[in-house]
Tab-separated table of C-alpha atoms and ligand atoms in Angstrom:
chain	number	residue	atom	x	y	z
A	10	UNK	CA	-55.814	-6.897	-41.249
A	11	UNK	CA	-53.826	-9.064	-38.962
A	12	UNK	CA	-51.001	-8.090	-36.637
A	13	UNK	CA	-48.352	-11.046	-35.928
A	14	UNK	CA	-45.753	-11.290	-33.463
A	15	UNK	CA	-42.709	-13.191	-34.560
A	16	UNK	CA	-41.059	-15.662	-32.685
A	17	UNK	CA	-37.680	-14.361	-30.510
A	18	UNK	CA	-34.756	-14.652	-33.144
A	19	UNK	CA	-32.227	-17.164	-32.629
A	20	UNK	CA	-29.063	-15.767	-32.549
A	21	UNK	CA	-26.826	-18.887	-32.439
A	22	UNK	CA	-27.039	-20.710	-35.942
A	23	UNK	CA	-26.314	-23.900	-36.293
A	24	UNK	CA	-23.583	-23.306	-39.132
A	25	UNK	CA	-20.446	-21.589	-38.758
A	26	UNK	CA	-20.116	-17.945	-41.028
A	27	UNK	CA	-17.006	-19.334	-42.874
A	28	UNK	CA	-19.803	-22.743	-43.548
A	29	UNK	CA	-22.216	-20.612	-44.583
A	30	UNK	CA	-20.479	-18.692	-47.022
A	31	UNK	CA	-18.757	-20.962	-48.477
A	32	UNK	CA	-21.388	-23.423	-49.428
A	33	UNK	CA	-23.974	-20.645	-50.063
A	34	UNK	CA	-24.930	-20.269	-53.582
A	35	UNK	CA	-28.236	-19.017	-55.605
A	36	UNK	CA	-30.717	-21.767	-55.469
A	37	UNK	CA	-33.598	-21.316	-57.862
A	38	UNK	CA	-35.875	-24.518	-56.761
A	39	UNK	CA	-37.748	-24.737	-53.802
A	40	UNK	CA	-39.485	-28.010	-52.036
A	41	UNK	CA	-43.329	-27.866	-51.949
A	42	UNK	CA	-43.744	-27.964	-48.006
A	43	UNK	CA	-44.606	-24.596	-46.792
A	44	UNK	CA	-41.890	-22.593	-44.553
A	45	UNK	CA	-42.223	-21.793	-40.833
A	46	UNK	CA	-42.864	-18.324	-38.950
A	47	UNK	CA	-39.775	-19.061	-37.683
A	48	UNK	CA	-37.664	-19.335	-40.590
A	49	UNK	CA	-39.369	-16.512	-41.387
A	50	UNK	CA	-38.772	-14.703	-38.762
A	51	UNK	CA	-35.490	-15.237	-38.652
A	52	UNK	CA	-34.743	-14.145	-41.973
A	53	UNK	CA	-36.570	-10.522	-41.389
A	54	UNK	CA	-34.515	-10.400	-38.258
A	55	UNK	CA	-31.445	-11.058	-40.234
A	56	UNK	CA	-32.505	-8.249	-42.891
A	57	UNK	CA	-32.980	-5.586	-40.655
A	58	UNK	CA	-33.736	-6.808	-37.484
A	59	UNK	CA	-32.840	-4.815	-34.249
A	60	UNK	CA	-29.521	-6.181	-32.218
A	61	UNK	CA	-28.739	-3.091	-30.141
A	62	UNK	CA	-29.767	-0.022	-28.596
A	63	UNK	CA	-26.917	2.759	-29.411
A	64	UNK	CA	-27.337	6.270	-27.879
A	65	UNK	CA	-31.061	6.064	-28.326
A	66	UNK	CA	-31.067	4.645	-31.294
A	67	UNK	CA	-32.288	1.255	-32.514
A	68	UNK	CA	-29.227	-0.653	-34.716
A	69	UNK	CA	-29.902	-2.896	-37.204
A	70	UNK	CA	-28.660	-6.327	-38.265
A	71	UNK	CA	-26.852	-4.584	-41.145
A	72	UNK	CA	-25.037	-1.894	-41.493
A	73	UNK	CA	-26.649	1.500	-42.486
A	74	UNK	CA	-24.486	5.004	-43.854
A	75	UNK	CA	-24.558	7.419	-40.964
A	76	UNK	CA	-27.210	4.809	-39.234
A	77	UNK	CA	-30.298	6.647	-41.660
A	78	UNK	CA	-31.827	3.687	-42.007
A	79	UNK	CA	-33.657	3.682	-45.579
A	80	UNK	CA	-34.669	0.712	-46.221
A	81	UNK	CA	-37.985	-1.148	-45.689
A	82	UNK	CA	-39.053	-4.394	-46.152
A	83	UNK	CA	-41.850	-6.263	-46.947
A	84	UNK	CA	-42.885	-9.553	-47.170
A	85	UNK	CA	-45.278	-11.750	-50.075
A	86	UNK	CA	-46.365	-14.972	-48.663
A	87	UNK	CA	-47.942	-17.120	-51.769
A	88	UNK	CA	-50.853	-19.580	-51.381
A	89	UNK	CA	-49.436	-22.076	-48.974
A	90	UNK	CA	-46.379	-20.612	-48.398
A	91	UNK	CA	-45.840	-20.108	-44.919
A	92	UNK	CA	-48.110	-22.488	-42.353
A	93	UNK	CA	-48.977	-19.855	-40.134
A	94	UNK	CA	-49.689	-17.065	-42.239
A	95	UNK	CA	-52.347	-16.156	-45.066
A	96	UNK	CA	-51.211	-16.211	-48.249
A	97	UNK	CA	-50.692	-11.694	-48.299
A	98	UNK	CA	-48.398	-8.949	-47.823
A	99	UNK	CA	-46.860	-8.120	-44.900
A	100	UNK	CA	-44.681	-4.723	-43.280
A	101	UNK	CA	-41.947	-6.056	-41.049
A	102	UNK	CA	-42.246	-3.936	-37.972
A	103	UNK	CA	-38.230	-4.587	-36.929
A	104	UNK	CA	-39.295	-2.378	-33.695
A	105	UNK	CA	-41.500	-4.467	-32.637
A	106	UNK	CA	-40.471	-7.738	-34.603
A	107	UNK	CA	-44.069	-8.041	-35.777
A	108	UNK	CA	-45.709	-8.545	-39.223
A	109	UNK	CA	-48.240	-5.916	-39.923
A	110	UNK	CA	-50.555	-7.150	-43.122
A	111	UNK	CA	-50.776	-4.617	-45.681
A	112	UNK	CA	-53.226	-6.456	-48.189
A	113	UNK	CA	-56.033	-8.791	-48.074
A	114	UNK	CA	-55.631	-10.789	-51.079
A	115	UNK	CA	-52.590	-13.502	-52.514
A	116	UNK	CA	-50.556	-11.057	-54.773
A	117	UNK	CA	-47.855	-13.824	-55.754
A	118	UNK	CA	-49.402	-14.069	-59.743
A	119	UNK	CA	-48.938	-10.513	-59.349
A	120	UNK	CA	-45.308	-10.474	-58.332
A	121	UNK	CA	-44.197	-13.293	-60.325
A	122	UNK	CA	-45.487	-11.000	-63.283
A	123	UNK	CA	-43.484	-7.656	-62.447
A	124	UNK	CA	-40.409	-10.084	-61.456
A	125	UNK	CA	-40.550	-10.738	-65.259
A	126	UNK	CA	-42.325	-14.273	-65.173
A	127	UNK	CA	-39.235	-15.543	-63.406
A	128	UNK	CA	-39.857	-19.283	-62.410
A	129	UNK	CA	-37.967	-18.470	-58.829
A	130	UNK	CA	-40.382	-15.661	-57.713
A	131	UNK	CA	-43.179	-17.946	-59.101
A	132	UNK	CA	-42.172	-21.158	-57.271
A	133	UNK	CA	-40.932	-19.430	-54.035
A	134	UNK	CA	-42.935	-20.077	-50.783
A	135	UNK	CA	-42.011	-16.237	-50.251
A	136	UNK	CA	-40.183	-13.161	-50.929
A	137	UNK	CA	-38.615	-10.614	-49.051
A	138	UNK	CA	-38.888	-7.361	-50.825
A	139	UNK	CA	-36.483	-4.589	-49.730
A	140	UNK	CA	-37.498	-0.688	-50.673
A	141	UNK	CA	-35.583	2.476	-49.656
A	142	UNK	CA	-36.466	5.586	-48.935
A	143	UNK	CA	-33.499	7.514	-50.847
A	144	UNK	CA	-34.197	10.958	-49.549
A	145	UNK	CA	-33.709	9.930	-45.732
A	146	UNK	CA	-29.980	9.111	-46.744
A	147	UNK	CA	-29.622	11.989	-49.008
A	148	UNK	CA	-30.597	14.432	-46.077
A	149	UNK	CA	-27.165	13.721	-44.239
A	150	UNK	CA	-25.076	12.209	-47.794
A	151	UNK	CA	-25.946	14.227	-50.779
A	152	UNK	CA	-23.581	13.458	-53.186
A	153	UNK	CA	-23.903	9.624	-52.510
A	154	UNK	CA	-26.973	8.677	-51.223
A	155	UNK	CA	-27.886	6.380	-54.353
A	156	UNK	CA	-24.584	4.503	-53.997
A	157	UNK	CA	-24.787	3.838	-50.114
A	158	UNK	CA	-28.408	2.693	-50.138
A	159	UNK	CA	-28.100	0.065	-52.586
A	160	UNK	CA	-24.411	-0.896	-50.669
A	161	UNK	CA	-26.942	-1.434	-47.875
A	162	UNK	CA	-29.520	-3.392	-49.814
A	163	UNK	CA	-26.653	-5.649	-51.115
A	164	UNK	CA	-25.442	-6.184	-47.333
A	165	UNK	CA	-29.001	-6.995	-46.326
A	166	UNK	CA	-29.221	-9.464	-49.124
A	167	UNK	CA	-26.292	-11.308	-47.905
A	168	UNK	CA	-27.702	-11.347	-44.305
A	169	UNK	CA	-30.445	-12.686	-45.581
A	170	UNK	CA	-28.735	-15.512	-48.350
A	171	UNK	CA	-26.275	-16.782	-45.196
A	172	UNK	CA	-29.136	-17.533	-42.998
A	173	UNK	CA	-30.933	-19.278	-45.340
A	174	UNK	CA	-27.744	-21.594	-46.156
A	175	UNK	CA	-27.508	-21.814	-41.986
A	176	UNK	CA	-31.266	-23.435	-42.418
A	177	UNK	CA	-30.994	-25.266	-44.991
A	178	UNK	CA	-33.677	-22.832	-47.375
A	179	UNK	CA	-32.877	-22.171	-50.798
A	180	UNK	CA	-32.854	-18.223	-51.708
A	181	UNK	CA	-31.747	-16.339	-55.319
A	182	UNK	CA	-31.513	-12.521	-55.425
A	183	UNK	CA	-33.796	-11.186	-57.869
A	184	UNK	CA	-32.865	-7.676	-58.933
A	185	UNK	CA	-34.622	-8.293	-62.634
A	186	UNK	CA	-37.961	-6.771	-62.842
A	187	UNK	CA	-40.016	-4.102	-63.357
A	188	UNK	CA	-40.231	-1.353	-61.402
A	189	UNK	CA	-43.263	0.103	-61.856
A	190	UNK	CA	-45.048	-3.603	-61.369
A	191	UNK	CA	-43.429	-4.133	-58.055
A	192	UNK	CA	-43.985	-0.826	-56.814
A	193	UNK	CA	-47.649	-1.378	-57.868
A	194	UNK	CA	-47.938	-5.317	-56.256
A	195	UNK	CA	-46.013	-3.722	-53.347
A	196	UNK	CA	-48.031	-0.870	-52.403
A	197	UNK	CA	-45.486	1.193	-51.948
A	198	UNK	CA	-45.723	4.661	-51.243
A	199	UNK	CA	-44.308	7.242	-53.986
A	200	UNK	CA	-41.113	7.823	-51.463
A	201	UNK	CA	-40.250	4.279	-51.701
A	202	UNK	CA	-38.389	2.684	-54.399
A	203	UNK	CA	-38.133	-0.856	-55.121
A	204	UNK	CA	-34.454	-2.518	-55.202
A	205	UNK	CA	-34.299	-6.534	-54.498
A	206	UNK	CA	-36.711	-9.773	-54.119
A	207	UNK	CA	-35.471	-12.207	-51.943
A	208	UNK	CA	-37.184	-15.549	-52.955
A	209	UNK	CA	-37.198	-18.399	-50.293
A	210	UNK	CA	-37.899	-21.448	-49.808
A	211	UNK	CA	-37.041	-25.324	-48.280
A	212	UNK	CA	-34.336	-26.566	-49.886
A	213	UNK	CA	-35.363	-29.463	-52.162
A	214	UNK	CA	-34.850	-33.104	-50.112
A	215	UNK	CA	-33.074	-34.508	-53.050
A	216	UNK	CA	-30.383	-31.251	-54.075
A	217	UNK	CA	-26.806	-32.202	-53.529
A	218	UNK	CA	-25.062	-29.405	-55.794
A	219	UNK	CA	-25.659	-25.793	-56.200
A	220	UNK	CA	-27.759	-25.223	-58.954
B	319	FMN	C1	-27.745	-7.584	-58.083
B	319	FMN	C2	-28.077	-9.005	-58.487
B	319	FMN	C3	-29.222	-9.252	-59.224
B	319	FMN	C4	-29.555	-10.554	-59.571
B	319	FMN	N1	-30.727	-10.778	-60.237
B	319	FMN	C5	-31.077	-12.044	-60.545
B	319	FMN	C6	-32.311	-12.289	-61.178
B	319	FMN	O1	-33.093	-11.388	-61.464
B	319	FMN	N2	-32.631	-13.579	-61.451
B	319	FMN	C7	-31.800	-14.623	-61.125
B	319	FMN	O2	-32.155	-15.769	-61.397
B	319	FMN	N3	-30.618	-14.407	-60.511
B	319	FMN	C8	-30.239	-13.153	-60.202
B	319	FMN	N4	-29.081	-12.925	-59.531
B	319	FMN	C9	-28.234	-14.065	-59.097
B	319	FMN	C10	-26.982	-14.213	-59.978
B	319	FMN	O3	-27.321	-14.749	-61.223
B	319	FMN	C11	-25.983	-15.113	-59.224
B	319	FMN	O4	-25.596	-14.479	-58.026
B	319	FMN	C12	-24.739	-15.382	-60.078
B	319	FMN	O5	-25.053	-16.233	-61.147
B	319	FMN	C13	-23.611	-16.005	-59.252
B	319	FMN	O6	-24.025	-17.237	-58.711
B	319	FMN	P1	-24.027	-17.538	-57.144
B	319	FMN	O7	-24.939	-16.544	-56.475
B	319	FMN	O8	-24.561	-18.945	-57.046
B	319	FMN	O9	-22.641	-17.405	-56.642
B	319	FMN	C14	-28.717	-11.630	-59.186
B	319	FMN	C15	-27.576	-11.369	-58.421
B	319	FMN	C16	-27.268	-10.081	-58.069
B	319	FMN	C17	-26.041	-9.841	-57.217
């Protein structure tokens, strides 16, 4: 299994954050050409990439209760999806802004499946999946844990839907599926609960509206 470094994130868009969110909408169709490592990478570093080092700790590129960091995310490439990498799952190493592949095999059929047979997962170049890890939350928030991680899953998303209207790629949050198929497609281990797809893709050459 393949290791892949990521290109260096840009941190200077091209569009301004007011731009951004106010053209940004959820864009279900995708262009056929495949996207690049470093529109991928970009989007993983807006997810939960690092920015900062504070008091020995790395910060991430959203905000996290009490900094406990419980999300991960993963990432589906489909058959053609991304030019420079196989069509597979991938860990996003944000310490290391690296790709480590989890799986040998395409899994999109798979995914498209447990994401209910929706036509976005299906025609998506890729998806970023985001999975927490409740119980590191929980340790320092008991009584809330549930509601902050999936405040910080819903910040990531955003991160994630404003860079894609900065280049131009079309995303739609996906939070309709099953959870037991993703976990499954996902590999992910029995501390790790599945809460968002992030489909993505070029933005058709002929859209002009929002749909
Ligand atoms: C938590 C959440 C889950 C969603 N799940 C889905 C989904 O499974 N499939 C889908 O097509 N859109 C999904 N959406 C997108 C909404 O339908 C969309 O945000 C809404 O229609 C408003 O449109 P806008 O995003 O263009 O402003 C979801 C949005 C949110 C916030």
């Amino acid at each position: 299994m393949d290791t892949i470094e990521l290109p260096e994130p840009d941190p200077d868009g091209q569009l301004s954050v007011e731009r951004a969110i106010a053209t940004r909408a959820s864009r279900r169709t995708f262009a056929s050409d495949p996207v690049t490592l470093e529109d991928v990478s970009q989007l993983l570093w807006a997810a939960q990439g690092i920015t900062h080092v504070r008091s020995g700790v790395r910060m991430r590129a959203a905000p996290s209760a009490g900094a406990t960091y419980p999300l991960e995310t993963v990432l589906e490439v489909a058959p053609d999806g991304c030019e420079a990498l196989e069509a597979s799952l991938y860990r996003y190493e944000q310490a290391t802004h690296r790709l480590e592949q989890i799986h040998a095999e395409p899994c999109h059929d798979e995914l498209t499946a447990a994401a209910l047979g929706q036509d976005v997962v299906r025609d998506a170049p890729a998806t970023i999946a985001l999975a927490a890890n409740v119980d590191r939350t929980r340790r320092q928030y008991p009584a809330h844990a549930d509601r902050y991680v999936h405040m910080e899953a819903g910040h990531v998303a955003e991160n994630v839907h404003l860079v894609c209207e900065s280049r131009e790629l079309n995303t739609c949050p996906v939070g309709a599926f099953s959870d037991d198929e993703v976990r499954d497609v996902l590999e992910l281990s029995d501390d790790l609960e599945p809460l968002y797809l992030l489909p993505f893709g070029n933005r058709p050459p002929t859209q002009s509206g929002r749909d």
